[in-house]
PDB file of C-alpha atoms in Angstrom:
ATOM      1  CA  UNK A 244      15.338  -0.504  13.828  1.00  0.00           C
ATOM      2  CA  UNK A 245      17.057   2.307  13.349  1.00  0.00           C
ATOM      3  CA  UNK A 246      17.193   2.749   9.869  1.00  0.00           C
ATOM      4  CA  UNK A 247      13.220   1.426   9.225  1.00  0.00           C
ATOM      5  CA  UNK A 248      13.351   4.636  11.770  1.00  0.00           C
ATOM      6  CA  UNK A 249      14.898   7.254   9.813  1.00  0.00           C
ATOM      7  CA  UNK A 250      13.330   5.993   6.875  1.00  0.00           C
ATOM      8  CA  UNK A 251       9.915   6.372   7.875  1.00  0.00           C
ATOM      9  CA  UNK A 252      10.716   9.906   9.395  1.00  0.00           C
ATOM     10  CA  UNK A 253      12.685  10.696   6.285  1.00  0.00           C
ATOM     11  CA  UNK A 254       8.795   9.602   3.959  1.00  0.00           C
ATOM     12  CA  UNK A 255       6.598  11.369   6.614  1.00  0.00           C
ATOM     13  CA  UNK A 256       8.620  15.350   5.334  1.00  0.00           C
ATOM     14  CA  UNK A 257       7.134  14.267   2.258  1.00  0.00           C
ATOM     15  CA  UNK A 258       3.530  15.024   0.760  1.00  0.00           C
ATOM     16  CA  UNK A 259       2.012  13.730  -2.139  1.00  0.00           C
ATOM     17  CA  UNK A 260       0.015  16.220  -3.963  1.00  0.00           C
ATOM     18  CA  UNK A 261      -3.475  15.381  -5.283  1.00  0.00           C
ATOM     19  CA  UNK A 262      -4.344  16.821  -8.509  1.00  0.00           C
ATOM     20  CA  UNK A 263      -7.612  17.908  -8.036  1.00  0.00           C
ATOM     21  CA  UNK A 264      -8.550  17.487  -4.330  1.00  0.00           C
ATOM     22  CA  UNK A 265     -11.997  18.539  -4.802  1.00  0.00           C
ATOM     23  CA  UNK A 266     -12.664  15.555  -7.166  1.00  0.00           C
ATOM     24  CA  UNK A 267     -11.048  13.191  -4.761  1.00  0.00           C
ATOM     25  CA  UNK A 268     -13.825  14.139  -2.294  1.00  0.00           C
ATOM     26  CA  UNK A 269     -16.287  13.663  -4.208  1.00  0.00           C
ATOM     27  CA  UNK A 270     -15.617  10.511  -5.259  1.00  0.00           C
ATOM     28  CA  UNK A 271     -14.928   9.247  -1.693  1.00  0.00           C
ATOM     29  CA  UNK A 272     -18.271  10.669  -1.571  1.00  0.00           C
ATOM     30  CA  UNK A 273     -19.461   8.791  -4.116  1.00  0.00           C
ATOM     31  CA  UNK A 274     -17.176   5.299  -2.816  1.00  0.00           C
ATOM     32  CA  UNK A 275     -17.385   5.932   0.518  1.00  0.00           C
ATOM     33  CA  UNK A 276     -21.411   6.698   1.232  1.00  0.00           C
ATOM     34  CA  UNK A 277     -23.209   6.550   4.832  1.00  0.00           C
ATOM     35  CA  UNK A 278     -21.782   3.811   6.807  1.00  0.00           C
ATOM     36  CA  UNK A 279     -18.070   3.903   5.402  1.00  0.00           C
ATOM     37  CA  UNK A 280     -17.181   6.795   6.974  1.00  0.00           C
ATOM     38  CA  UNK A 281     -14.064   5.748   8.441  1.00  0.00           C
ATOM     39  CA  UNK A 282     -12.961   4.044   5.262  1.00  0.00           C
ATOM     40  CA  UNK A 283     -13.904   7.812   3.474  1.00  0.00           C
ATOM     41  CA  UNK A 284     -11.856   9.297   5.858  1.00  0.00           C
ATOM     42  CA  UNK A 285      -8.575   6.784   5.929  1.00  0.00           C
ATOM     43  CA  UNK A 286      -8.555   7.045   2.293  1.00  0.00           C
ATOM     44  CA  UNK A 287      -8.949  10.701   2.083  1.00  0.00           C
ATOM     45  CA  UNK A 288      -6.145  10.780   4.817  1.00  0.00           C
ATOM     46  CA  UNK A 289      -3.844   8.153   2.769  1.00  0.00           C
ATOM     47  CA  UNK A 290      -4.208  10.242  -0.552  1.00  0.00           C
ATOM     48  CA  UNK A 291      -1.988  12.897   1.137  1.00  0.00           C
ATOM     49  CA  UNK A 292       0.194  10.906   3.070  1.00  0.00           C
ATOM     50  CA  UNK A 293       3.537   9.281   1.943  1.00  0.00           C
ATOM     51  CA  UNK A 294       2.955   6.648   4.318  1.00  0.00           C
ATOM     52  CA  UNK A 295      -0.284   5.626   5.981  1.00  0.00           C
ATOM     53  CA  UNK A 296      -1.017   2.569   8.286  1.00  0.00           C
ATOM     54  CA  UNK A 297      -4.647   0.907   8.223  1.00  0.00           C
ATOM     55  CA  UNK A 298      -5.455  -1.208  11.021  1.00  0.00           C
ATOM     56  CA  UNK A 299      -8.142  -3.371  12.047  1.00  0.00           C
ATOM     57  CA  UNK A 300      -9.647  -6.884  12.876  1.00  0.00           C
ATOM     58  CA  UNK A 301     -11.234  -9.035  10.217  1.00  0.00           C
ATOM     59  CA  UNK A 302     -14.193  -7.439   8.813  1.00  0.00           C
ATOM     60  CA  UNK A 303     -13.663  -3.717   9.382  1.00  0.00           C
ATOM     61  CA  UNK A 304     -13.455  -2.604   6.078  1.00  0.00           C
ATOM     62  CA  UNK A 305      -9.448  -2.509   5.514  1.00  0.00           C
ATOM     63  CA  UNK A 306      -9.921  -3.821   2.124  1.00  0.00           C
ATOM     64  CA  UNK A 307     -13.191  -1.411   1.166  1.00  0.00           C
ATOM     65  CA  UNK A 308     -11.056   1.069   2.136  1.00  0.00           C
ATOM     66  CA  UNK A 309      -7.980   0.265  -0.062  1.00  0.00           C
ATOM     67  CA  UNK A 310     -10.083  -0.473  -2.756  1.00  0.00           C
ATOM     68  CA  UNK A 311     -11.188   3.126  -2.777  1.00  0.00           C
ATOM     69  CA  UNK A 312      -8.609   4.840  -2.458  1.00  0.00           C
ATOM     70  CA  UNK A 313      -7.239   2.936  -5.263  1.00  0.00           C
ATOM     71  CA  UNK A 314      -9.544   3.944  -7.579  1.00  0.00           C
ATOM     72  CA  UNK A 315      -9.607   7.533  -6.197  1.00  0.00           C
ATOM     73  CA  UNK A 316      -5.811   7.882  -6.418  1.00  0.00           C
ATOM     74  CA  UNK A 317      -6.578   6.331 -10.016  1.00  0.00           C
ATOM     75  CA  UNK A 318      -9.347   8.767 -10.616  1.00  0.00           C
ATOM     76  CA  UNK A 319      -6.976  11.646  -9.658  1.00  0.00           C
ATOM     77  CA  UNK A 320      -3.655  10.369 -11.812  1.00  0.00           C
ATOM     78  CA  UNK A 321      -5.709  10.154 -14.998  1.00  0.00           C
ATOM     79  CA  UNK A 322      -6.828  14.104 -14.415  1.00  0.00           C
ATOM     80  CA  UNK A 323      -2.826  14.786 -14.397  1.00  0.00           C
ATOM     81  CA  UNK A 324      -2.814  12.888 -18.078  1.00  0.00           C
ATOM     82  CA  UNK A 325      -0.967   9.632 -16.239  1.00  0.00           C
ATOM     83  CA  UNK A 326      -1.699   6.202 -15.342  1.00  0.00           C
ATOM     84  CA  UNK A 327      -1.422   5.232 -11.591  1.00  0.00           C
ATOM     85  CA  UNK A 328       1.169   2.240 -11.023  1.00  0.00           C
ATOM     86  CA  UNK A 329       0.320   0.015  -8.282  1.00  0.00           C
ATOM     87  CA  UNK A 330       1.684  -2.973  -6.598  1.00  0.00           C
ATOM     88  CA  UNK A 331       0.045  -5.069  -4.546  1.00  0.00           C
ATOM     89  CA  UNK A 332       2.027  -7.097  -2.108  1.00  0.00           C
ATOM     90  CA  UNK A 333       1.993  -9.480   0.989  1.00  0.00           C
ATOM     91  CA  UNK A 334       4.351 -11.847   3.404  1.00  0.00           C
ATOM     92  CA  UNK A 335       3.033 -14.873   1.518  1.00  0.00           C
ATOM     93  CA  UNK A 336       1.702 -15.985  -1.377  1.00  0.00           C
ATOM     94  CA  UNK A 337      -1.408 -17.144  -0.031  1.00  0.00           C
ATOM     95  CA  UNK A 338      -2.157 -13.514   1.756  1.00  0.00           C
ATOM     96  CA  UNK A 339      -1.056 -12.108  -1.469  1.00  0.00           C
ATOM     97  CA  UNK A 340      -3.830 -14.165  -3.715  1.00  0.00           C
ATOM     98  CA  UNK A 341      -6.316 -13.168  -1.008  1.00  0.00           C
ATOM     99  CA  UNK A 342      -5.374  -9.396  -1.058  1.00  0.00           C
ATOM    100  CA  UNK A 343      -5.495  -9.588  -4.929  1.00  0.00           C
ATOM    101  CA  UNK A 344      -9.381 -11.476  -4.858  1.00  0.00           C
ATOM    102  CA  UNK A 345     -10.310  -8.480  -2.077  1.00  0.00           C
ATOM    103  CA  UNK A 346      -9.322  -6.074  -3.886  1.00  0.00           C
ATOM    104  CA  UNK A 347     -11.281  -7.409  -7.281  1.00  0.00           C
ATOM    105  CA  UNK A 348     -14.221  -8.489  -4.965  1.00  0.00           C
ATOM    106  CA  UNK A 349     -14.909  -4.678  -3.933  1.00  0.00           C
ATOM    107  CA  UNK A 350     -14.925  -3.437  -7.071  1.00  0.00           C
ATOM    108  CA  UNK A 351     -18.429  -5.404  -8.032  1.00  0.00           C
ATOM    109  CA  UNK A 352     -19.930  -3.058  -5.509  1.00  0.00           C
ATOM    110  CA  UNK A 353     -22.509  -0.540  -7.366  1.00  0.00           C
ATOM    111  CA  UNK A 354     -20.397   2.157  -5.751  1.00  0.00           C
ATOM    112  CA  UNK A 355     -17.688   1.189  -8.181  1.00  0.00           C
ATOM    113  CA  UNK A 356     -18.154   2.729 -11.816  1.00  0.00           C
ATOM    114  CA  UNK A 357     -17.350   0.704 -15.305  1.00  0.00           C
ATOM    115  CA  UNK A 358     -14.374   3.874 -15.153  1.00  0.00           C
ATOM    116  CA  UNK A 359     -13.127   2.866 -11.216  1.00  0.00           C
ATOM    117  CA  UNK A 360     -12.676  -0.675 -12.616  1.00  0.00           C
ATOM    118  CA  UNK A 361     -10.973   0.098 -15.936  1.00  0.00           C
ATOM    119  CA  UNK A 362      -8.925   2.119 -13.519  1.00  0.00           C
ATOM    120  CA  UNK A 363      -8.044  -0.474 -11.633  1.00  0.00           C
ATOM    121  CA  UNK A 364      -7.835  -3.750 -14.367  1.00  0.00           C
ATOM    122  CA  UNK A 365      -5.494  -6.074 -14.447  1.00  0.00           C
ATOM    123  CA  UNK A 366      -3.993  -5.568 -11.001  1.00  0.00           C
ATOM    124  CA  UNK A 367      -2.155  -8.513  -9.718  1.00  0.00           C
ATOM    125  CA  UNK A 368      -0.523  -9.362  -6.616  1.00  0.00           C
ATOM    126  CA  UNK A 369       3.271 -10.948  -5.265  1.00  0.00           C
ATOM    127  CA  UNK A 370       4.971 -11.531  -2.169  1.00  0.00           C
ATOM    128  CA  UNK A 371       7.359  -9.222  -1.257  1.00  0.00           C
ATOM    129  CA  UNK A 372      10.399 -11.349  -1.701  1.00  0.00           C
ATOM    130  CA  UNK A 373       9.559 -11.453  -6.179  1.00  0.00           C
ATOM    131  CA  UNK A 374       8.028  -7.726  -5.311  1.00  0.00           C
ATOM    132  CA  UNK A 375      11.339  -6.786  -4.202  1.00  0.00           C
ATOM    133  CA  UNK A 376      13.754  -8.707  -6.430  1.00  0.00           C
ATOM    134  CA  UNK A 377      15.231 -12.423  -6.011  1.00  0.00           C
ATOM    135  CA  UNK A 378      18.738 -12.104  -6.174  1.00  0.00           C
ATOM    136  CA  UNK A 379      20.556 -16.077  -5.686  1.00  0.00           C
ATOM    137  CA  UNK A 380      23.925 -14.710  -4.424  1.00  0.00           C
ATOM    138  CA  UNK A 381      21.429 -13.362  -1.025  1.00  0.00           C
ATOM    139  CA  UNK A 382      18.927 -13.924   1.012  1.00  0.00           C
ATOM    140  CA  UNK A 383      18.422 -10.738   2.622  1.00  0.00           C
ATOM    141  CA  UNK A 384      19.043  -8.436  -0.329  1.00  0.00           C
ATOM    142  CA  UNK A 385      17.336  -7.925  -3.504  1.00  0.00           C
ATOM    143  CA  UNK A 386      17.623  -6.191  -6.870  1.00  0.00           C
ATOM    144  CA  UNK A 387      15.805  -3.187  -5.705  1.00  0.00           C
ATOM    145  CA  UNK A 388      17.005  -1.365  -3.059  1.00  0.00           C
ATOM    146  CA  UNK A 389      18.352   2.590  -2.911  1.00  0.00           C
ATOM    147  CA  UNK A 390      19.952   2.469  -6.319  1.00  0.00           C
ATOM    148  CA  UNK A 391      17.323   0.988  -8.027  1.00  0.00           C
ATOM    149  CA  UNK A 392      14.104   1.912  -6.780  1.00  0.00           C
ATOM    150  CA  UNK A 393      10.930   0.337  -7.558  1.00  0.00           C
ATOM    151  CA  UNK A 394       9.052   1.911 -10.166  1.00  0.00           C
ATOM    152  CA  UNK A 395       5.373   1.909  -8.489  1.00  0.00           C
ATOM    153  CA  UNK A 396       3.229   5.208  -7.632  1.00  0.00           C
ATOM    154  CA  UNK A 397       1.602   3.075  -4.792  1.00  0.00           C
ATOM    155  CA  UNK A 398       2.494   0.084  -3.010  1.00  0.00           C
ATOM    156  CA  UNK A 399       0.118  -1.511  -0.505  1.00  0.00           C
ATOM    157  CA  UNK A 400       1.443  -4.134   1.900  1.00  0.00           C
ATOM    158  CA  UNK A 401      -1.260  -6.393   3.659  1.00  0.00           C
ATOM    159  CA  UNK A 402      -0.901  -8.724   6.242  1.00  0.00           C
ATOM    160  CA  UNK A 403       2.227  -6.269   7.495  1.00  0.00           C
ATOM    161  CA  UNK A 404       1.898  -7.826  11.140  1.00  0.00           C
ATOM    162  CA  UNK A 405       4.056 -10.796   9.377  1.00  0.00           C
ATOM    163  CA  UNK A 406       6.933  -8.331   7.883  1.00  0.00           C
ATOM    164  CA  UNK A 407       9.619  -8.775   9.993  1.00  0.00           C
ATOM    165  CA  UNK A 408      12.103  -6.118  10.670  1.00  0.00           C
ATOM    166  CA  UNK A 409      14.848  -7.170   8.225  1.00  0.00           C
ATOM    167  CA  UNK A 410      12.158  -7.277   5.401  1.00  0.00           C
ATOM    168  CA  UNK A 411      10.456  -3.669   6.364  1.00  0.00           C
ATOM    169  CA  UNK A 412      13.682  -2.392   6.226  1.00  0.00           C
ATOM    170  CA  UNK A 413      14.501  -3.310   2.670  1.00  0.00           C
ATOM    171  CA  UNK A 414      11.191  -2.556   1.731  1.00  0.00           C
ATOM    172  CA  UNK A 415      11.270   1.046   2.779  1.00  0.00           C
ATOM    173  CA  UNK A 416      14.822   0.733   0.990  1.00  0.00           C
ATOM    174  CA  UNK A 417      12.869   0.070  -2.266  1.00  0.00           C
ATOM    175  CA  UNK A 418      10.450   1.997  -2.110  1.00  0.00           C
ATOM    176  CA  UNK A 419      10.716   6.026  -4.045  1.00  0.00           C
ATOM    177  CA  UNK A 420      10.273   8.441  -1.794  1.00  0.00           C
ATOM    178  CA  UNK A 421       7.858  10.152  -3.596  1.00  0.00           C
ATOM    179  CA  UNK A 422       5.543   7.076  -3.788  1.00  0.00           C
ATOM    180  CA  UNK A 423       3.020   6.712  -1.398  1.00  0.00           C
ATOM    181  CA  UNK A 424       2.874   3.210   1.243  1.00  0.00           C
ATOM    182  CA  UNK A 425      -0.225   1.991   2.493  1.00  0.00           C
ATOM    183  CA  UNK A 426       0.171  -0.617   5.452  1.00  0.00           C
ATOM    184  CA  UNK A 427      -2.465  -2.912   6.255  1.00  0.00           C
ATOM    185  CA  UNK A 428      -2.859  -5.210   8.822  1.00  0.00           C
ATOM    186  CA  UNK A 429      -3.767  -6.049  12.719  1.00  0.00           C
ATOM    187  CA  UNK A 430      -1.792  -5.087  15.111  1.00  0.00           C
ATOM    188  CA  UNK A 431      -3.392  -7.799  17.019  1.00  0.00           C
ATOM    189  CA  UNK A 432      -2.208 -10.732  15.360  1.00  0.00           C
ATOM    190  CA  UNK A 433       0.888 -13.142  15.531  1.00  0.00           C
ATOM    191  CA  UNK A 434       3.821 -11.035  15.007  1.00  0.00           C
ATOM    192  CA  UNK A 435       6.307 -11.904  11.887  1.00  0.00           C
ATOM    193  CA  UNK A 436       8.393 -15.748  13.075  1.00  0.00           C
ATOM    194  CA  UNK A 437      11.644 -13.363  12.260  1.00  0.00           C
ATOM    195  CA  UNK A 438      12.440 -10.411  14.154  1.00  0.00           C
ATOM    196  CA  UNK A 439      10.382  -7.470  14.898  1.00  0.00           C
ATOM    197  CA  UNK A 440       6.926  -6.658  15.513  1.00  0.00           C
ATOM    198  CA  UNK A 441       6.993  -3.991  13.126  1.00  0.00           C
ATOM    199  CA  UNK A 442       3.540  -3.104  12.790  1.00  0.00           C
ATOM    200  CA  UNK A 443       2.415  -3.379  16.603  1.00  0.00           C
ATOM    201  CA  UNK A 444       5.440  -1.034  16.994  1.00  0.00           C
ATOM    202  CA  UNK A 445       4.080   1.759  14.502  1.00  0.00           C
ATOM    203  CA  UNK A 446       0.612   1.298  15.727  1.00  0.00           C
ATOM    204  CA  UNK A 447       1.926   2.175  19.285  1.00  0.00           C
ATOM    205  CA  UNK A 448       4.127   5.169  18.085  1.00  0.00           C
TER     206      UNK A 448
END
């Protein structure tokens, strides 16, 4: 607990910078029209965070909103001269398919240009254990961790009411400082079967 602790505090000193911030808003504008407001504003608010935590029950938009900022953090990577390099990632393989069709599913929107979706092609999406590394000598660590870093620009968790503490803490262990974490999930739901309720935790902090 303490270390997830001081790791979190340790990514929140830390600000992203966007490129062009007045592009950004317009194309959360443009992604985000009348009623998505508070998915425009969480992903304008996630594009300058380090780490962000989205929250809600089934059907509030937690996907519409990652999708966007996705493609606006894209948007804004490929004005630098870069590509963006995202992971996508869940407790389980089956959450991890279903974050991986959500994510493809909200790009058919009209909202979405032919450019958001080049943006965005060919994302896929793992469990956190092959995110993070198998290693057969463990079962608690894994080939990335503070010496090896992963190499990702973005990494968006869903389902994080099933992390448990041990794996949040490797996780933030993993994860570059300078690379922005996007935590999605409800708080309401079963907590992980291993320690910790990590997300009902950050939600009430």
């Amino acid at each position: 607990e303490g270390q997830v602790r001081d790791d979190l505090l340790a990514r929140s000193e830390h600000r992203p910078v966007v490129h062009d911030p007045a592009a950004l808003t317009a194309g959360a504008q443009r992604l985000f029209p009348a009623g998505f407001e508070e998915q425009r504003a969480a992903a304008i608010a996630a594009s300058s965070r380090a780490t962000s935590v989205l929250t809600g029950g089934p059907g509030t938009g937690k996907t519409t909103a990652v999708a966007g900022l996705l493609a606006l953090l894209a948007a804004d990577a490929e004005g630098r001269g870069t590509s963006l390099r995202i992971a996508l990632t869940a407790p389980t393989g089956k959450a991890a398919a279903r974050l991986q069709q959500s994510v493809e599913s909200a790009q058919t929107a009209d909202r979405f240009t032919d450019d958001d979706r080049r943006r965005l092609a060919g994302l896929g999406a793992s469990t956190l254990h092959r995110l993070l590394g198998w290693r057969p000598d463990s079962r608690t660590r894994f080939r990335h961790h503070r010496a090896n870093r992963l190499p990702y620009d973005v990494v968006v968790v869903d389902e994080t009411s099933m992390v448990s503490l041990t794996m949040m803490a490797r996780l933030l262990e993993a994860v570059r400082p300078d690379a922005r974490l996007v935590l999605v999930g409800d708080p309401d739901q079963l907590a992980s079967v291993e320690a910790g309720a990590v997300l009902a935790d950050l939600v009430d902090g």
